[in-house]
XYZ file of C-alpha atoms in Angstrom:
643
model
C 340.944 -6.091 6.863
C 337.628 -8.216 7.513
C 337.554 -11.589 5.145
C 335.579 -12.360 2.491
C 334.399 -15.828 4.281
C 333.336 -13.438 7.593
C 331.612 -11.009 5.477
C 329.481 -13.729 4.155
C 328.920 -15.674 8.254
C 327.216 -12.263 9.127
C 324.800 -12.387 6.244
C 326.978 -9.638 3.492
C 326.096 -10.971 -0.005
C 330.107 -10.322 -0.710
C 328.789 -10.882 -4.644
C 325.788 -7.481 -4.641
C 329.501 -5.401 -3.402
C 331.386 -6.810 -6.270
C 328.829 -5.550 -8.798
C 327.538 -2.038 -7.626
C 330.562 -0.740 -6.075
C 332.062 1.892 -8.240
C 334.341 0.083 -11.102
C 338.120 0.875 -11.227
C 338.608 1.735 -7.843
C 337.585 5.210 -6.325
C 339.872 8.916 -5.020
C 338.309 11.846 -3.453
C 340.003 14.701 -4.220
C 339.668 18.057 -1.971
C 335.925 19.769 -4.238
C 335.465 16.450 -6.835
C 335.727 12.131 -7.156
C 337.188 10.484 -9.211
C 336.153 6.895 -10.038
C 337.650 4.467 -12.910
C 334.425 5.919 -14.893
C 334.924 9.102 -14.514
C 334.752 12.289 -11.873
C 331.391 13.671 -10.063
C 331.249 15.597 -7.382
C 328.400 16.625 -4.707
C 326.220 20.584 -4.439
C 325.309 20.410 -1.221
C 322.415 23.721 -0.998
C 322.800 25.996 1.914
C 320.517 28.709 0.858
C 316.885 28.134 0.288
C 314.379 31.351 -0.956
C 313.624 33.191 1.795
C 309.714 32.347 0.858
C 309.485 29.571 -1.341
C 306.479 28.975 -4.220
C 305.404 26.414 -4.762
C 307.060 22.289 -6.439
C 310.100 24.956 -5.159
C 312.058 20.931 -5.086
C 311.506 21.051 -8.534
C 314.684 24.068 -8.635
C 317.245 21.872 -8.417
C 315.230 18.000 -9.437
C 315.208 18.751 -13.524
C 319.070 18.411 -14.377
C 319.454 15.961 -16.376
C 322.143 13.307 -14.983
C 321.981 14.090 -11.771
C 321.461 12.627 -8.923
C 318.839 14.146 -5.832
C 318.889 13.264 -2.476
C 317.675 14.687 0.450
C 317.427 13.526 3.950
C 315.042 14.513 6.441
C 314.886 14.852 9.804
C 312.518 17.123 12.857
C 313.715 19.273 14.864
C 312.569 19.208 18.931
C 309.676 22.477 19.558
C 311.396 23.285 22.374
C 314.992 24.390 21.258
C 313.227 26.085 18.334
C 311.354 27.918 20.667
C 314.518 28.883 22.989
C 316.676 29.083 19.887
C 313.806 31.443 18.015
C 312.813 33.082 21.289
C 316.474 34.331 20.915
C 316.244 35.712 17.651
C 313.751 37.699 18.035
C 315.652 39.007 20.882
C 318.131 39.900 19.089
C 316.377 41.520 16.038
C 314.760 43.776 18.442
C 318.196 44.386 20.116
C 319.100 45.634 16.607
C 316.386 46.990 15.384
C 316.898 49.782 18.752
C 320.530 50.298 17.773
C 320.920 50.531 13.547
C 320.813 53.854 12.723
C 320.110 53.295 8.715
C 317.192 52.839 7.734
C 317.082 50.398 5.700
C 319.035 47.879 8.159
C 316.326 48.616 10.135
C 313.877 47.090 7.931
C 315.282 43.941 8.306
C 315.642 43.695 11.492
C 312.117 44.160 11.312
C 311.089 42.035 8.689
C 313.456 39.655 10.376
C 311.389 39.695 14.499
C 308.293 38.969 12.125
C 309.725 36.242 10.667
C 310.712 34.667 13.728
C 307.786 35.738 16.055
C 305.468 33.886 13.033
C 307.400 31.527 13.058
C 307.059 30.797 16.474
C 303.774 31.506 16.822
C 302.830 28.804 13.889
C 304.632 25.990 16.087
C 302.758 27.060 19.392
C 299.132 27.349 17.865
C 298.484 25.211 14.808
C 301.604 21.906 15.835
C 304.090 23.116 13.484
C 306.720 21.258 12.919
C 310.457 22.357 11.423
C 312.086 20.121 9.124
C 316.147 19.730 9.358
C 316.151 19.251 5.763
C 320.030 18.672 3.176
C 319.693 18.146 -0.295
C 322.594 17.420 -2.485
C 322.686 17.693 -6.093
C 325.825 15.056 -7.094
C 326.979 15.614 -11.285
C 328.686 13.842 -13.403
C 331.088 13.567 -16.404
C 333.620 12.094 -18.608
C 335.865 14.252 -17.719
C 336.558 17.601 -15.298
C 336.961 19.703 -17.115
C 333.268 18.915 -18.015
C 332.465 17.987 -14.404
C 333.494 22.212 -13.053
C 331.509 23.744 -16.614
C 328.144 21.403 -15.424
C 329.007 22.796 -11.879
C 328.681 25.953 -12.961
C 325.815 25.687 -14.697
C 324.130 24.080 -12.748
C 325.135 26.918 -9.981
C 324.190 29.735 -12.154
C 321.361 28.744 -12.897
C 320.207 27.777 -8.848
C 321.196 31.240 -7.640
C 318.557 32.864 -10.584
C 315.408 30.610 -8.593
C 317.771 32.365 -5.299
C 318.839 29.100 -3.786
C 322.369 28.470 -3.182
C 325.002 25.780 -3.233
C 328.644 25.067 -2.552
C 331.139 22.423 -3.187
C 331.846 20.466 0.031
C 335.851 21.212 0.277
C 337.366 18.368 1.854
C 334.464 16.852 2.577
C 333.618 14.672 -1.139
C 334.116 11.673 0.866
C 331.445 12.509 2.864
C 329.230 13.923 0.913
C 329.860 10.239 -1.658
C 328.461 8.374 2.286
C 326.120 10.318 2.220
C 323.993 7.790 -0.451
C 324.205 5.181 2.297
C 323.358 6.349 5.494
C 319.734 8.394 6.527
C 320.118 11.799 8.279
C 321.149 11.393 12.153
C 323.950 9.170 11.465
C 325.226 12.115 9.263
C 324.434 14.391 12.026
C 328.164 12.122 13.661
C 330.489 12.171 10.767
C 333.987 13.506 10.775
C 332.061 16.801 8.896
C 328.894 16.977 11.462
C 326.891 18.445 8.869
C 323.605 20.047 10.306
C 320.914 20.812 8.267
C 319.035 23.719 7.272
C 315.127 24.907 8.880
C 312.441 24.659 7.081
C 308.476 24.425 8.065
C 307.296 21.221 7.664
C 303.686 23.355 5.810
C 306.204 24.933 2.730
C 308.112 21.621 3.062
C 304.955 20.092 2.051
C 304.023 22.048 -0.446
C 307.842 21.827 -2.160
C 306.347 18.671 -3.588
C 308.817 17.709 -6.546
C 307.318 14.935 -8.909
C 304.652 17.578 -9.909
C 305.326 16.399 -13.903
C 302.741 17.395 -16.111
C 302.712 13.936 -18.068
C 300.836 11.754 -20.103
C 300.204 7.578 -19.443
C 298.067 5.817 -21.570
C 298.353 2.392 -21.450
C 299.482 1.176 -24.997
C 302.014 4.622 -24.835
C 304.619 4.872 -27.345
C 307.298 8.006 -25.300
C 307.130 10.407 -27.690
C 308.886 12.943 -25.512
C 309.082 15.088 -22.064
C 307.092 17.719 -20.802
C 307.635 21.501 -20.106
C 307.847 20.517 -17.034
C 309.409 16.870 -16.677
C 306.691 14.212 -17.195
C 306.601 11.755 -19.569
C 304.719 11.615 -22.954
C 302.833 8.865 -23.591
C 300.987 8.864 -26.709
C 298.841 6.452 -27.851
C 295.972 7.726 -30.696
C 293.762 4.310 -30.338
C 293.475 4.536 -26.870
C 289.667 5.632 -25.594
C 288.521 6.570 -21.740
C 284.681 6.490 -22.082
C 284.699 9.916 -21.748
C 286.244 12.756 -24.159
C 288.771 10.278 -26.685
C 286.714 8.759 -28.178
C 288.025 8.036 -32.423
C 291.190 7.916 -33.197
C 291.874 10.745 -35.567
C 295.541 13.237 -35.873
C 296.381 15.832 -37.870
C 299.782 17.682 -36.905
C 300.276 21.174 -37.610
C 303.449 23.723 -37.488
C 306.074 25.778 -39.565
C 308.272 23.461 -41.948
C 311.457 22.123 -40.329
C 310.315 21.851 -37.174
C 309.783 18.406 -36.976
C 306.049 17.559 -38.056
C 307.570 15.581 -40.472
C 309.387 14.014 -37.754
C 307.083 13.890 -35.150
C 304.621 11.401 -38.036
C 307.102 8.917 -38.591
C 307.197 8.369 -34.669
C 303.846 7.473 -34.279
C 304.266 5.756 -37.674
C 306.690 3.107 -37.055
C 305.348 2.485 -33.880
C 302.176 2.340 -34.805
C 303.750 -0.876 -37.797
C 305.571 -2.218 -34.610
C 302.579 -2.945 -32.881
C 301.479 -4.413 -36.193
C 298.615 -2.671 -37.316
C 297.399 -2.376 -41.427
C 299.066 0.947 -42.629
C 297.905 2.390 -45.642
C 299.633 5.625 -47.114
C 300.801 8.649 -48.900
C 304.475 10.286 -49.687
C 303.868 13.169 -52.369
C 307.930 13.329 -52.125
C 309.801 10.018 -51.745
C 310.742 10.824 -48.131
C 309.161 8.312 -46.151
C 310.769 5.125 -49.020
C 313.792 4.767 -45.959
C 311.038 4.173 -42.951
C 308.313 1.761 -45.450
C 311.437 -0.369 -46.428
C 313.078 -0.326 -42.942
C 309.815 -1.433 -41.671
C 308.508 -3.841 -44.951
C 305.935 -1.885 -46.136
C 305.603 -1.836 -50.732
C 305.735 1.855 -52.051
C 303.390 1.659 -55.962
C 304.050 4.678 -58.114
C 300.102 6.441 -58.708
C 301.069 7.985 -62.338
C 300.402 4.937 -63.401
C 304.082 3.646 -64.259
C 304.108 1.185 -61.539
C 299.966 -0.668 -62.469
C 296.674 0.824 -62.907
C 293.245 1.273 -60.566
C 290.561 0.883 -62.467
C 287.535 3.236 -61.990
C 285.209 0.738 -62.501
C 285.690 -1.853 -60.273
C 283.736 -2.332 -57.288
C 285.732 -2.008 -54.709
C 283.647 -3.612 -50.930
C 283.144 -0.872 -48.409
C 280.242 -0.891 -46.947
C 279.677 -3.117 -43.876
C 276.165 -4.795 -42.612
C 275.457 -3.849 -39.125
C 273.077 -6.322 -38.636
C 275.580 -9.698 -40.331
C 279.571 -8.759 -39.955
C 278.878 -9.480 -43.942
C 280.039 -7.161 -47.274
C 276.669 -5.322 -47.907
C 277.149 -6.014 -51.600
C 274.119 -3.780 -53.170
C 275.109 -1.070 -50.445
C 278.326 -1.586 -52.001
C 276.852 -0.915 -55.793
C 274.490 1.546 -54.632
C 277.775 3.739 -53.045
C 279.825 2.249 -56.199
C 277.166 4.696 -58.019
C 277.637 7.768 -56.320
C 281.728 7.790 -55.538
C 282.013 7.183 -59.980
C 279.821 10.159 -60.794
C 282.039 12.303 -57.701
C 285.008 11.584 -59.414
C 283.774 12.576 -62.276
C 283.092 15.759 -60.521
C 285.968 16.165 -59.890
C 287.247 15.281 -63.100
C 285.559 18.041 -64.094
C 284.786 20.525 -61.611
C 282.181 22.398 -64.399
C 280.061 19.615 -64.621
C 275.800 20.753 -63.784
C 274.275 18.000 -61.545
C 271.795 17.197 -64.674
C 275.571 16.069 -66.863
C 276.446 14.100 -62.906
C 273.099 12.214 -63.255
C 273.348 11.323 -67.117
C 276.812 9.897 -66.336
C 275.099 8.486 -63.454
C 272.917 6.847 -65.049
C 275.183 5.749 -68.376
C 277.112 3.687 -65.501
C 274.564 2.299 -63.923
C 273.829 0.885 -67.929
C 276.783 -0.829 -68.215
C 276.945 -2.207 -65.491
C 273.653 -3.484 -66.743
C 274.790 -4.116 -69.960
C 277.513 -6.686 -68.072
C 275.110 -8.712 -66.271
C 275.988 -7.506 -62.749
C 272.074 -5.616 -62.318
C 268.421 -8.375 -62.641
C 265.890 -7.724 -64.721
C 264.343 -6.106 -61.656
C 266.610 -3.638 -61.079
C 267.967 -5.688 -58.126
C 272.315 -6.658 -58.219
C 273.094 -9.575 -58.408
C 274.698 -11.567 -54.957
C 278.680 -11.345 -55.873
C 278.815 -7.750 -57.083
C 282.985 -7.052 -55.242
C 286.469 -8.803 -54.781
C 285.403 -10.181 -58.876
C 288.840 -11.183 -61.151
C 289.901 -7.541 -62.765
C 288.845 -8.296 -65.702
C 285.585 -8.554 -64.828
C 284.886 -5.745 -64.777
C 284.366 -2.661 -67.507
C 286.698 -0.224 -67.635
C 286.596 3.474 -69.670
C 287.010 2.205 -73.193
C 283.126 0.245 -72.844
C 282.162 3.454 -71.079
C 282.422 5.357 -74.161
C 281.332 2.322 -75.975
C 277.997 2.296 -74.741
C 277.618 6.048 -74.790
C 278.774 6.487 -78.687
C 275.323 3.638 -79.219
C 273.827 5.820 -76.706
C 274.276 8.657 -79.464
C 273.508 6.658 -82.903
C 269.725 6.861 -81.258
C 266.635 9.583 -81.269
C 267.554 12.008 -77.980
C 266.622 15.348 -76.698
C 267.905 18.109 -77.891
C 269.316 18.891 -74.390
C 270.618 14.392 -73.980
C 272.162 14.432 -76.971
C 274.175 17.579 -74.889
C 275.600 15.731 -72.071
C 276.530 12.340 -73.824
C 279.128 15.202 -75.894
C 279.727 16.981 -73.096
C 280.333 13.485 -71.082
C 282.477 11.727 -74.182
C 284.197 14.295 -74.879
C 285.952 14.383 -70.957
C 286.307 10.428 -70.774
C 287.383 9.786 -74.449
C 290.229 12.642 -73.303
C 291.001 10.163 -69.943
C 291.815 7.755 -72.159
C 293.662 9.004 -74.761
C 295.943 11.438 -72.949
C 295.982 9.338 -69.713
C 295.542 5.948 -70.522
C 298.073 4.194 -68.484
C 296.444 6.085 -65.274
C 292.989 5.117 -66.265
C 291.928 3.261 -69.469
C 292.471 -1.027 -68.724
C 291.781 -2.803 -66.225
C 293.100 -3.178 -62.383
C 297.230 -4.001 -62.817
C 298.003 -2.713 -58.979
C 299.784 -5.526 -57.049
C 297.011 -7.337 -55.349
C 298.760 -5.681 -51.574
C 295.428 -6.873 -49.866
C 297.583 -9.258 -47.123
C 300.195 -6.542 -46.362
C 300.507 -4.550 -43.801
C 301.700 -1.369 -44.799
C 301.267 -0.167 -48.279
C 302.385 3.710 -49.205
C 301.191 4.853 -52.408
C 303.860 7.649 -53.691
C 302.716 10.654 -55.934
C 305.144 12.487 -56.413
C 304.867 11.065 -60.603
C 301.538 13.064 -61.025
C 302.595 15.800 -59.832
C 303.194 17.882 -63.024
C 300.043 16.472 -64.476
C 296.917 19.281 -64.684
C 295.181 19.642 -61.587
C 292.203 17.960 -62.013
C 293.180 14.951 -63.157
C 295.682 14.570 -59.483
C 292.534 15.161 -57.519
C 290.470 11.757 -59.545
C 293.570 8.878 -59.392
C 294.362 10.279 -54.974
C 290.415 9.528 -54.746
C 290.819 6.244 -56.644
C 293.398 5.690 -54.473
C 291.515 6.076 -51.286
C 288.560 4.151 -52.344
C 291.298 1.352 -53.220
C 292.479 1.693 -49.368
C 289.296 3.062 -47.563
C 287.915 -0.915 -48.865
C 291.196 -3.620 -47.721
C 290.961 -0.919 -44.511
C 287.104 -1.709 -44.535
C 288.130 -5.319 -45.174
C 290.875 -5.232 -42.083
C 288.367 -3.576 -39.861
C 285.809 -5.808 -40.323
C 287.527 -9.557 -39.682
C 289.672 -6.945 -35.931
C 285.698 -6.273 -35.002
C 284.347 -9.848 -35.523
C 287.396 -11.759 -33.822
C 286.818 -9.033 -31.241
C 283.208 -8.937 -30.702
C 282.859 -13.094 -30.308
C 285.101 -13.264 -27.744
C 288.401 -13.988 -29.745
C 290.738 -11.238 -29.264
C 291.818 -8.729 -26.520
C 290.490 -5.158 -26.949
C 294.595 -5.181 -26.679
C 295.541 -7.076 -29.202
C 292.862 -5.325 -32.360
C 294.948 -4.389 -34.988
C 293.814 -1.407 -36.117
C 293.666 0.959 -39.776
C 295.759 3.558 -40.033
C 295.630 7.029 -42.787
C 298.847 8.970 -42.683
C 298.545 10.882 -45.339
C 301.487 13.992 -45.598
C 301.324 17.304 -46.928
C 297.684 16.591 -46.344
C 296.882 20.235 -47.788
C 297.246 18.612 -51.913
C 294.726 16.291 -50.763
C 292.302 19.232 -48.927
C 291.394 21.754 -50.647
C 288.787 24.573 -51.069
C 289.267 24.356 -55.560
C 288.653 19.697 -54.426
C 285.287 20.230 -52.135
C 284.314 15.983 -53.089
C 287.744 15.410 -51.953
C 286.983 17.172 -48.038
C 283.549 15.493 -47.879
C 284.886 11.690 -48.456
C 288.128 12.296 -46.034
C 285.739 13.545 -43.334
C 283.248 11.163 -43.950
C 285.808 8.984 -43.502
C 286.859 10.381 -39.870
C 283.622 9.777 -38.767
C 283.249 6.127 -40.126
C 286.977 5.042 -39.459
C 286.504 5.082 -35.927
C 283.707 1.156 -36.686
C 286.623 -0.109 -38.486
C 289.476 1.212 -35.460
C 291.127 4.134 -38.363
C 292.229 6.585 -37.299
C 293.222 9.630 -40.302
C 297.436 10.854 -40.264
C 297.231 13.941 -41.148
C 300.359 16.600 -41.127
C 300.619 19.797 -42.858
C 302.585 22.984 -42.513
C 300.157 25.499 -44.408
C 296.958 26.326 -42.243
C 296.113 29.332 -44.168
C 295.456 26.368 -46.672
C 292.860 24.677 -45.020
C 291.287 27.406 -43.699
C 291.865 29.760 -47.074
C 290.921 33.604 -46.548
C 288.449 33.519 -49.754
C 286.523 30.130 -49.803
C 282.539 30.679 -49.271
C 281.300 29.748 -46.103
C 280.124 26.841 -47.619
C 283.583 25.021 -47.679
C 285.180 27.089 -44.811
C 283.246 24.998 -42.740
C 284.273 21.137 -44.600
C 287.199 22.596 -44.447
C 286.538 23.228 -39.970
C 284.125 19.555 -40.589
C 287.755 17.785 -40.924
C 289.158 20.126 -38.341
C 286.571 18.971 -35.933
C 286.996 15.503 -36.233
C 290.740 15.744 -35.308
C 290.836 13.764 -31.769
C 293.946 14.416 -31.479
C 295.524 18.099 -32.568
C 299.487 18.348 -32.417
C 301.034 22.571 -32.701
C 303.899 23.215 -33.562
C 306.199 26.178 -34.264
C 304.618 28.949 -36.250
C 305.308 32.763 -37.569
C 303.967 35.285 -35.481
C 301.571 36.823 -38.667
C 299.542 32.948 -38.861
C 298.588 33.069 -34.249
C 295.591 35.166 -35.389
C 293.981 32.025 -37.248
C 295.525 30.067 -35.282
C 293.604 31.249 -33.103
C 290.615 31.698 -35.248
C 290.915 27.835 -36.153
C 291.424 26.305 -32.246
C 287.973 28.279 -31.090
C 288.661 27.890 -26.595
C 290.455 24.998 -26.656
C 293.831 27.516 -27.557
C 294.147 29.867 -24.859
C 295.849 32.915 -25.617
C 299.302 32.312 -23.580
C 299.563 28.953 -24.793
C 299.614 31.058 -28.608
C 302.025 33.585 -28.064
C 303.932 29.744 -26.745
C 303.593 28.348 -29.558
C 305.304 31.065 -31.531
C 308.160 30.869 -29.549
C 308.488 27.153 -29.810
C 311.646 26.037 -30.771
C 313.044 22.903 -33.426
C 310.829 19.454 -31.710
C 308.600 22.049 -28.780
C 304.918 20.745 -29.800
C 301.727 21.365 -28.031
C 299.652 18.011 -28.233
C 295.370 19.141 -27.398
C 292.808 16.494 -27.007
C 289.351 17.318 -28.593
C 287.912 18.026 -24.405
C 290.879 16.957 -22.493
C 294.059 17.808 -21.781
C 297.021 20.387 -23.375
C 300.672 18.988 -22.810
C 303.641 20.741 -24.331
C 306.811 19.276 -24.467
C 309.538 18.665 -26.838
C 309.504 15.437 -28.839
C 313.036 13.203 -28.758
C 314.396 12.099 -31.442
C 317.670 10.071 -31.503
C 320.381 10.306 -33.673
C 319.676 7.011 -35.836
C 315.600 8.377 -35.469
C 317.147 11.229 -37.327
C 319.509 9.351 -39.720
C 316.380 7.393 -40.594
C 313.668 10.101 -40.836
C 315.766 12.464 -43.265
C 314.098 15.479 -42.017
C 314.581 18.634 -44.546
C 316.418 20.198 -40.980
C 320.073 20.553 -39.944
C 321.283 17.511 -37.548
C 322.516 19.343 -34.080
C 325.286 17.389 -33.045
C 324.930 19.290 -30.218
C 321.852 18.740 -29.432
C 320.776 14.854 -28.944
C 316.538 15.833 -29.120
C 316.763 18.483 -31.295
C 314.778 16.979 -34.562
C 314.893 17.302 -38.076
């Protein structure tokens, strides 16, 4: 035995040997290798397909938790030609002597194969590669090892490969991990490779994985060909990825919410600002883990004053809040809010309402005598703004004046609508804003579960208020980040971007609420300027594209879809696939749509507008599935399944 001192004197790194050697020792049985931490065995690939397809090496290199080695040598051309000539003579003699027609055909086929290869070597310089491929399979127990070996062998046999566990040669097989092809020829078992033409060898390239490798990407899963999907919704390439909006579509229970939450976790880890809506409370645990804030939108935890003027417009020349623009846009939005509250309102009633709101602000000193806006109308203390009761008082004073019959009727309608709102839903609408100041909070979600039992018009009006509030907060952050980046104070990679997350978005974006559709579309369109991505998820494709909607509404809904850069498609039933084909246009092929109908839980197709499509399986760890708490069963047998 050579001493440690002798080995070190010869230049060997003895401590490295100790760290990398099999821990607990190693023992070779007739068909396996046993180490201190489990069992393993070598599967020797003894047969390759006669007519291999492109990327044929993928067939035995794609199994998980295996080590695949391929040792390659080059055969001497003159020796190969001698063997080929001998083989051709044997096949010719066999053809003459055989009486069975199928045997004669087989001999003829093999003769022509050998002749073709011989001609390629002599005329085209074809070189034969000698290939030895091994698949080292590991498991904790011998039974588990034998089961895995059987599964791999069966799969490879279906692909016309033959592999075997070489009896009494496992020691030499293990040593092959550390020796080259020429050395292995002189080992006790004297293995030599199988002849593979160099052209076929090159065509077998195994690393043809479809993958997505965004620079700041998050690992989402593995593509159908084994490549990693590293996805960053905020990646820009100046080619076709130019904005950040995302939609996740799929039937309930197939991983839609899990995927959305995975993306949200990555966004939060990067310090990005997140605002969102949680309909059922299923985001609660995740939000709390990330240190976020959850506020009920039913008025029990605060009120949003619809008459509070928010900062929603930035002067592109100065980068400052455009006070006049914010005021003008706020007046228009109050009219939109009123129309959401009362969809039957005619244009003259809406115009009257907007004028009344303008008069109210004039009374409160927001507008000077020349009809201009005072210097500051945004960011004031909540009690500096009027409330709906003040608006009712103003309308009542207008009613006491001499009015035309038409105006009197309009004032009566508006008074009735607002007074009813203030009496029935005073806690939600009538009063100064009492929502906690969460402007500096990174993550804020509104829980809208408490609104579900209310009239749809009330829900829609309150959701419009909430999105307005979110838009103002995200705008301020985007403005700040834009100033820091454009002044050179931070690199583009360190810009703290914005996200608006809307799960179950069909509850907000719906034909019955065209104004909200327009508003979401505007946010999608303008969001790029402030590094904002809108992330939506829904299981109801028909709700987004209803059959009985008017052409005008359909066009608005399609705009929302078109302004989405990234579309994730999970499983849909076969009866929805024709609609999916109509909605996706030319982004999805017929074969891709057909496969979506067969997707299992966690399978998805990512379609990047103007770019590529990526089919992959979303990887969710056991811890993630427990945290996300999806509606599906937690399948312990498959660690990649998502709930």
